[in-house]
PDB file of C-alpha atoms in Angstrom:
ATOM      1  CA  MET A  10     -24.491 -14.330  13.591  1.00 46.00           C
ATOM      2  CA  GLY A  11     -27.339 -12.443  15.137  1.00 53.00           C
ATOM      3  CA  LEU A  12     -28.510  -8.950  14.389  1.00 51.00           C
ATOM      4  CA  PHE A  13     -26.100  -7.459  16.918  1.00 53.00           C
ATOM      5  CA  GLY A  14     -23.189  -9.032  15.058  1.00 50.00           C
ATOM      6  CA  LEU A  15     -23.849  -6.632  12.199  1.00 50.00           C
ATOM      7  CA  PHE A  16     -22.908  -3.695  14.411  1.00 51.00           C
ATOM      8  CA  ARG A  17     -19.626  -5.053  15.761  1.00 57.00           C
ATOM      9  CA  ARG A  18     -16.418  -3.591  14.507  1.00 64.00           C
ATOM     10  CA  LYS A  19     -13.872  -5.860  12.922  1.00 74.00           C
ATOM     11  CA  PRO A  20     -10.669  -6.460  14.913  1.00 75.00           C
ATOM     12  CA  HIS A  21      -8.173  -3.636  14.495  1.00 88.00           C
ATOM     13  CA  GLU A  22     -10.454  -1.708  12.131  1.00 93.00           C
ATOM     14  CA  ARG A  23      -9.498   1.740  13.482  1.00 94.00           C
ATOM     15  CA  GLN A  24      -5.785   0.921  13.532  1.00 97.00           C
ATOM     16  CA  GLY A  25      -6.029  -0.496  10.011  1.00 97.00           C
ATOM     17  CA  PHE A  26      -7.440   2.791   8.738  1.00 97.00           C
ATOM     18  CA  GLU A  27      -4.793   4.769  10.613  1.00 98.00           C
ATOM     19  CA  LEU A  28      -1.979   2.657   9.184  1.00 98.00           C
ATOM     20  CA  TYR A  29      -3.479   2.846   5.711  1.00 97.00           C
ATOM     21  CA  THR A  30      -3.676   6.633   6.105  1.00 97.00           C
ATOM     22  CA  ALA A  31       0.019   6.727   7.095  1.00 98.00           C
ATOM     23  CA  ALA A  32       0.888   4.741   3.965  1.00 98.00           C
ATOM     24  CA  VAL A  33      -1.185   7.064   1.756  1.00 97.00           C
ATOM     25  CA  GLN A  34       0.403  10.153   3.293  1.00 97.00           C
ATOM     26  CA  ALA A  35       3.869   8.717   2.670  1.00 98.00           C
ATOM     27  CA  ALA A  36       2.915   7.822  -0.917  1.00 97.00           C
ATOM     28  CA  ARG A  37       1.731  11.369  -1.603  1.00 96.00           C
ATOM     29  CA  HIS A  38       5.184  12.849  -1.034  1.00 97.00           C
ATOM     30  CA  PRO A  39       5.853  15.163  -4.013  1.00 96.00           C
ATOM     31  CA  ALA A  40       9.344  13.716  -4.536  1.00 97.00           C
ATOM     32  CA  PHE A  41       7.830  10.516  -5.923  1.00 97.00           C
ATOM     33  CA  PHE A  42       6.367  12.485  -8.803  1.00 96.00           C
ATOM     34  CA  ASP A  43       8.749  15.436  -9.160  1.00 94.00           C
ATOM     35  CA  GLY A  44      12.108  13.856  -8.355  1.00 94.00           C
ATOM     36  CA  ILE A  45      11.713  10.143  -9.016  1.00 96.00           C
ATOM     37  CA  GLY A  46       9.437  10.554 -12.007  1.00 96.00           C
ATOM     38  CA  VAL A  47       6.494   8.367 -11.063  1.00 97.00           C
ATOM     39  CA  PRO A  48       3.724   9.378 -13.493  1.00 96.00           C
ATOM     40  CA  ASP A  49       1.461  11.877 -11.725  1.00 96.00           C
ATOM     41  CA  THR A  50      -1.681  10.114 -12.894  1.00 94.00           C
ATOM     42  CA  LEU A  51      -4.428   8.134 -11.208  1.00 89.00           C
ATOM     43  CA  ASP A  52      -2.544   4.937 -12.075  1.00 92.00           C
ATOM     44  CA  GLY A  53       0.797   6.320 -10.882  1.00 96.00           C
ATOM     45  CA  ARG A  54      -0.694   7.396  -7.573  1.00 95.00           C
ATOM     46  CA  PHE A  55      -2.383   4.008  -7.149  1.00 95.00           C
ATOM     47  CA  ASP A  56       0.953   2.292  -7.769  1.00 97.00           C
ATOM     48  CA  VAL A  57       2.827   4.308  -5.140  1.00 97.00           C
ATOM     49  CA  ILE A  58       0.032   3.716  -2.623  1.00 97.00           C
ATOM     50  CA  ALA A  59       0.001   0.005  -3.508  1.00 97.00           C
ATOM     51  CA  LEU A  60       3.763  -0.154  -2.948  1.00 98.00           C
ATOM     52  CA  HIS A  61       3.526   1.457   0.487  1.00 98.00           C
ATOM     53  CA  VAL A  62       0.522  -0.610   1.572  1.00 98.00           C
ATOM     54  CA  GLY A  63       2.179  -3.761   0.245  1.00 98.00           C
ATOM     55  CA  LEU A  64       5.279  -3.028   2.318  1.00 98.00           C
ATOM     56  CA  LEU A  65       3.151  -2.430   5.393  1.00 98.00           C
ATOM     57  CA  ILE A  66       1.182  -5.638   4.885  1.00 98.00           C
ATOM     58  CA  ARG A  67       4.436  -7.556   4.319  1.00 98.00           C
ATOM     59  CA  ARG A  68       5.740  -6.275   7.654  1.00 98.00           C
ATOM     60  CA  LEU A  69       2.565  -7.170   9.517  1.00 98.00           C
ATOM     61  CA  HIS A  70       2.136 -10.614   7.947  1.00 95.00           C
ATOM     62  CA  GLY A  71       5.697 -11.465   8.906  1.00 94.00           C
ATOM     63  CA  ASP A  72       5.069 -10.864  12.604  1.00 95.00           C
ATOM     64  CA  ALA A  73       5.002 -13.942  14.823  1.00 93.00           C
ATOM     65  CA  ASP A  74       2.262 -12.379  16.945  1.00 96.00           C
ATOM     66  CA  PRO A  75      -1.168 -13.406  15.572  1.00 94.00           C
ATOM     67  CA  ARG A  76      -2.280  -9.792  15.857  1.00 96.00           C
ATOM     68  CA  GLY A  77       0.145  -8.911  13.037  1.00 97.00           C
ATOM     69  CA  PRO A  78      -1.703 -10.792  10.277  1.00 96.00           C
ATOM     70  CA  ALA A  79      -5.052  -9.603  11.696  1.00 96.00           C
ATOM     71  CA  LEU A  80      -3.806  -6.020  11.517  1.00 97.00           C
ATOM     72  CA  ALA A  81      -2.542  -6.644   7.967  1.00 97.00           C
ATOM     73  CA  GLN A  82      -6.061  -7.734   7.007  1.00 96.00           C
ATOM     74  CA  ALA A  83      -7.453  -4.558   8.566  1.00 97.00           C
ATOM     75  CA  VAL A  84      -5.040  -2.441   6.476  1.00 97.00           C
ATOM     76  CA  PHE A  85      -6.062  -4.325   3.336  1.00 96.00           C
ATOM     77  CA  ASP A  86      -9.754  -3.847   4.173  1.00 94.00           C
ATOM     78  CA  ALA A  87      -9.184  -0.130   4.771  1.00 95.00           C
ATOM     79  CA  MET A  88      -7.422   0.236   1.423  1.00 95.00           C
ATOM     80  CA  PHE A  89     -10.235  -1.301  -0.557  1.00 91.00           C
ATOM     81  CA  ALA A  90     -12.959   0.475   1.392  1.00 90.00           C
ATOM     82  CA  ASP A  91     -11.146   3.697   0.479  1.00 90.00           C
ATOM     83  CA  MET A  92     -10.815   2.664  -3.175  1.00 84.00           C
ATOM     84  CA  ASP A  93     -14.549   1.928  -3.294  1.00 82.00           C
ATOM     85  CA  PHE A  94     -15.317   5.301  -1.684  1.00 81.00           C
ATOM     86  CA  ASN A  95     -13.026   7.209  -4.047  1.00 77.00           C
ATOM     87  CA  LEU A  96     -14.498   5.571  -7.135  1.00 78.00           C
ATOM     88  CA  ARG A  97     -17.945   6.614  -5.955  1.00 76.00           C
ATOM     89  CA  GLU A  98     -16.690  10.161  -5.292  1.00 82.00           C
ATOM     90  CA  MET A  99     -15.312  10.282  -8.840  1.00 79.00           C
ATOM     91  CA  GLY A 100     -18.779   9.476 -10.126  1.00 75.00           C
ATOM     92  CA  VAL A 101     -18.247   5.879 -11.168  1.00 72.00           C
ATOM     93  CA  GLY A 102     -21.631   4.208 -11.467  1.00 70.00           C
ATOM     94  CA  ASP A 103     -22.762   1.660  -8.898  1.00 71.00           C
ATOM     95  CA  MET A 104     -23.016  -1.028 -11.565  1.00 74.00           C
ATOM     96  CA  SER A 105     -19.291  -0.931 -12.356  1.00 74.00           C
ATOM     97  CA  ILE A 106     -17.860  -0.314  -8.862  1.00 78.00           C
ATOM     98  CA  ALA A 107     -17.532  -4.012  -7.982  1.00 79.00           C
ATOM     99  CA  ARG A 108     -15.741  -4.789 -11.257  1.00 82.00           C
ATOM    100  CA  ARG A 109     -13.350  -1.868 -10.860  1.00 82.00           C
ATOM    101  CA  VAL A 110     -12.554  -2.698  -7.239  1.00 80.00           C
ATOM    102  CA  LYS A 111     -11.945  -6.318  -8.269  1.00 87.00           C
ATOM    103  CA  ASN A 112      -9.543  -5.133 -10.993  1.00 89.00           C
ATOM    104  CA  MET A 113      -7.753  -2.952  -8.443  1.00 90.00           C
ATOM    105  CA  TRP A 114      -7.542  -5.876  -6.022  1.00 90.00           C
ATOM    106  CA  GLU A 115      -6.043  -8.088  -8.716  1.00 94.00           C
ATOM    107  CA  ALA A 116      -3.550  -5.375  -9.660  1.00 95.00           C
ATOM    108  CA  PHE A 117      -2.581  -4.876  -6.028  1.00 96.00           C
ATOM    109  CA  HIS A 118      -2.261  -8.605  -5.402  1.00 96.00           C
ATOM    110  CA  GLY A 119      -0.024  -9.167  -8.426  1.00 96.00           C
ATOM    111  CA  ARG A 120       2.195  -6.243  -7.510  1.00 97.00           C
ATOM    112  CA  ALA A 121       2.417  -7.275  -3.855  1.00 97.00           C
ATOM    113  CA  LEU A 122       3.507 -10.804  -4.838  1.00 97.00           C
ATOM    114  CA  ALA A 123       6.164  -9.517  -7.242  1.00 97.00           C
ATOM    115  CA  TYR A 124       7.503  -6.984  -4.750  1.00 98.00           C
ATOM    116  CA  GLU A 125       7.437  -9.517  -1.895  1.00 97.00           C
ATOM    117  CA  ALA A 126       9.469 -12.044  -3.900  1.00 98.00           C
ATOM    118  CA  ALA A 127      12.125  -9.484  -4.799  1.00 98.00           C
ATOM    119  CA  LEU A 128      12.313  -8.057  -1.276  1.00 98.00           C
ATOM    120  CA  ALA A 129      12.531 -11.510   0.330  1.00 98.00           C
ATOM    121  CA  ALA A 130      15.369 -12.453  -2.049  1.00 98.00           C
ATOM    122  CA  GLY A 131      17.172  -9.125  -1.582  1.00 98.00           C
ATOM    123  CA  ASP A 132      16.913  -8.731  -5.359  1.00 98.00           C
ATOM    124  CA  ARG A 133      17.118  -4.992  -6.127  1.00 97.00           C
ATOM    125  CA  ALA A 134      17.286  -5.612  -9.882  1.00 97.00           C
ATOM    126  CA  GLY A 135      14.207  -7.837  -9.696  1.00 98.00           C
ATOM    127  CA  LEU A 136      12.322  -5.225  -7.697  1.00 98.00           C
ATOM    128  CA  ALA A 137      13.380  -2.511 -10.147  1.00 98.00           C
ATOM    129  CA  ALA A 138      12.139  -4.649 -13.041  1.00 97.00           C
ATOM    130  CA  ALA A 139       8.769  -5.169 -11.311  1.00 98.00           C
ATOM    131  CA  LEU A 140       8.485  -1.446 -10.556  1.00 98.00           C
ATOM    132  CA  ALA A 141       9.381  -0.494 -14.135  1.00 97.00           C
ATOM    133  CA  ARG A 142       6.758  -2.912 -15.448  1.00 97.00           C
ATOM    134  CA  ASN A 143       4.017  -1.780 -13.046  1.00 96.00           C
ATOM    135  CA  VAL A 144       4.626   1.850 -12.108  1.00 97.00           C
ATOM    136  CA  TRP A 145       5.970   3.004 -15.461  1.00 97.00           C
ATOM    137  CA  ARG A 146       3.964   0.451 -17.476  1.00 95.00           C
ATOM    138  CA  GLY A 147       7.170  -0.730 -19.137  1.00 89.00           C
ATOM    139  CA  GLU A 148       7.922   2.713 -20.595  1.00 93.00           C
ATOM    140  CA  SER A 149      11.014   3.162 -18.429  1.00 91.00           C
ATOM    141  CA  PRO A 150      13.830   0.606 -18.257  1.00 93.00           C
ATOM    142  CA  ALA A 151      14.584  -1.092 -14.956  1.00 93.00           C
ATOM    143  CA  ASP A 152      18.002   0.567 -14.846  1.00 95.00           C
ATOM    144  CA  ALA A 153      16.613   4.100 -15.213  1.00 97.00           C
ATOM    145  CA  PRO A 154      17.640   6.335 -12.283  1.00 96.00           C
ATOM    146  CA  GLY A 155      14.067   6.936 -11.064  1.00 97.00           C
ATOM    147  CA  VAL A 156      13.227   3.236 -11.148  1.00 97.00           C
ATOM    148  CA  ARG A 157      16.411   2.325  -9.266  1.00 97.00           C
ATOM    149  CA  ARG A 158      15.730   5.092  -6.742  1.00 97.00           C
ATOM    150  CA  LEU A 159      12.188   3.818  -6.124  1.00 98.00           C
ATOM    151  CA  ALA A 160      13.550   0.291  -5.635  1.00 98.00           C
ATOM    152  CA  ASP A 161      16.115   1.628  -3.139  1.00 97.00           C
ATOM    153  CA  LEU A 162      13.354   3.503  -1.317  1.00 97.00           C
ATOM    154  CA  ALA A 163      11.240   0.356  -1.161  1.00 98.00           C
ATOM    155  CA  PHE A 164      14.135  -1.568   0.414  1.00 98.00           C
ATOM    156  CA  ALA A 165      14.696   1.297   2.886  1.00 98.00           C
ATOM    157  CA  ALA A 166      10.991   1.406   3.787  1.00 98.00           C
ATOM    158  CA  ASP A 167      10.918  -2.372   4.184  1.00 98.00           C
ATOM    159  CA  ALA A 168      13.840  -2.177   6.636  1.00 98.00           C
ATOM    160  CA  ALA A 169      12.319   0.801   8.474  1.00 98.00           C
ATOM    161  CA  LEU A 170       8.989  -0.971   8.904  1.00 98.00           C
ATOM    162  CA  ALA A 171      10.722  -4.165  10.078  1.00 98.00           C
ATOM    163  CA  ALA A 172      12.429  -2.126  12.819  1.00 97.00           C
ATOM    164  CA  GLN A 173       9.114  -0.767  14.134  1.00 98.00           C
ATOM    165  CA  SER A 174       7.382  -2.675  16.898  1.00 97.00           C
ATOM    166  CA  LEU A 175       4.031  -4.329  16.487  1.00 98.00           C
ATOM    167  CA  GLU A 176       2.888  -2.450  19.594  1.00 97.00           C
ATOM    168  CA  THR A 177       3.521   0.834  17.778  1.00 97.00           C
ATOM    169  CA  MET A 178       1.558  -0.374  14.788  1.00 97.00           C
ATOM    170  CA  LEU A 179      -1.268  -1.594  17.024  1.00 97.00           C
ATOM    171  CA  ARG A 180      -1.580   2.065  18.045  1.00 96.00           C
ATOM    172  CA  GLY A 181      -2.085   2.864  14.355  1.00 96.00           C
ATOM    173  CA  GLU A 182       1.383   4.356  13.873  1.00 97.00           C
ATOM    174  CA  ALA A 183       3.911   3.606  11.152  1.00 98.00           C
ATOM    175  CA  GLN A 184       6.824   5.658   9.863  1.00 97.00           C
ATOM    176  CA  PHE A 185       7.997   5.518   6.258  1.00 98.00           C
ATOM    177  CA  PRO A 186      11.264   7.135   5.196  1.00 96.00           C
ATOM    178  CA  ALA A 187      10.742  10.236   3.076  1.00 92.00           C
ATOM    179  CA  PRO A 188      12.206  10.082  -0.450  1.00 92.00           C
ATOM    180  CA  GLU A 189      14.653  12.930   0.085  1.00 76.00           C
ATOM    181  CA  GLU A 190      16.176  11.043   3.024  1.00 52.00           C
ATOM    182  CA  GLU A 191      17.406   8.392   0.582  1.00 47.00           C
ATOM    183  CA  ALA A 192      19.089  10.701  -1.947  1.00 42.00           C
ATOM    184  CA  ALA A 193      22.558   9.303  -1.245  1.00 40.00           C
TER     185      ALA A 193
END
C-alpha cells in the first residue's frame, strides 16, 4: 500500500459509526436502568451497549449480500474506536489503553457468542442465563423479572433488526424497539 492508501476510508466507515451511534442511543434508554434494573455503572452501560451492538452485528453478518458482513465489521470497528476514545477521555494512561481495549474486545466477543447461540436456538432461558451472568455478574438469577425482560427485549430487537432492509442499514439507519414498547 502506498502513502495514499493511508488516507483512504475503510468501506462503510461512516455508516458503521452511524449504526453504532443508533445502538448506543438505544442502549442509553433510561428504562434499562430504572425499570429493568441493569446496574447503572460503567460495566452495566458497557453490557447494554454490547448487547445492542451484538444484535446489530448478528443481523448484518447474517445477510447474504457481501456488504452485510463488511458493514458489520465497520460497526465493530466504530465500537472499539469509541471505546478507545472514551478510555482516553476518562484519563486512562496510554500505556494501559491497548490492554483495556483488548479486555473489552474479549468481553464483547464472549458475550456476542453466548447471545448468538441462544438467539439462534430460540432459547430464551439460555439467553436469560447469559444476561444474568454478564449484565448482573451473577448477582441476579436468570428467572428474575428484569433479566427475563431484557431477554425478551433482545429477542424483540433481534426480530426488529431482521425485518429491516440492508439498504436502510447501508444508509446508516437502524431502529431498535424501546423498552417500554415491550412491557406486555
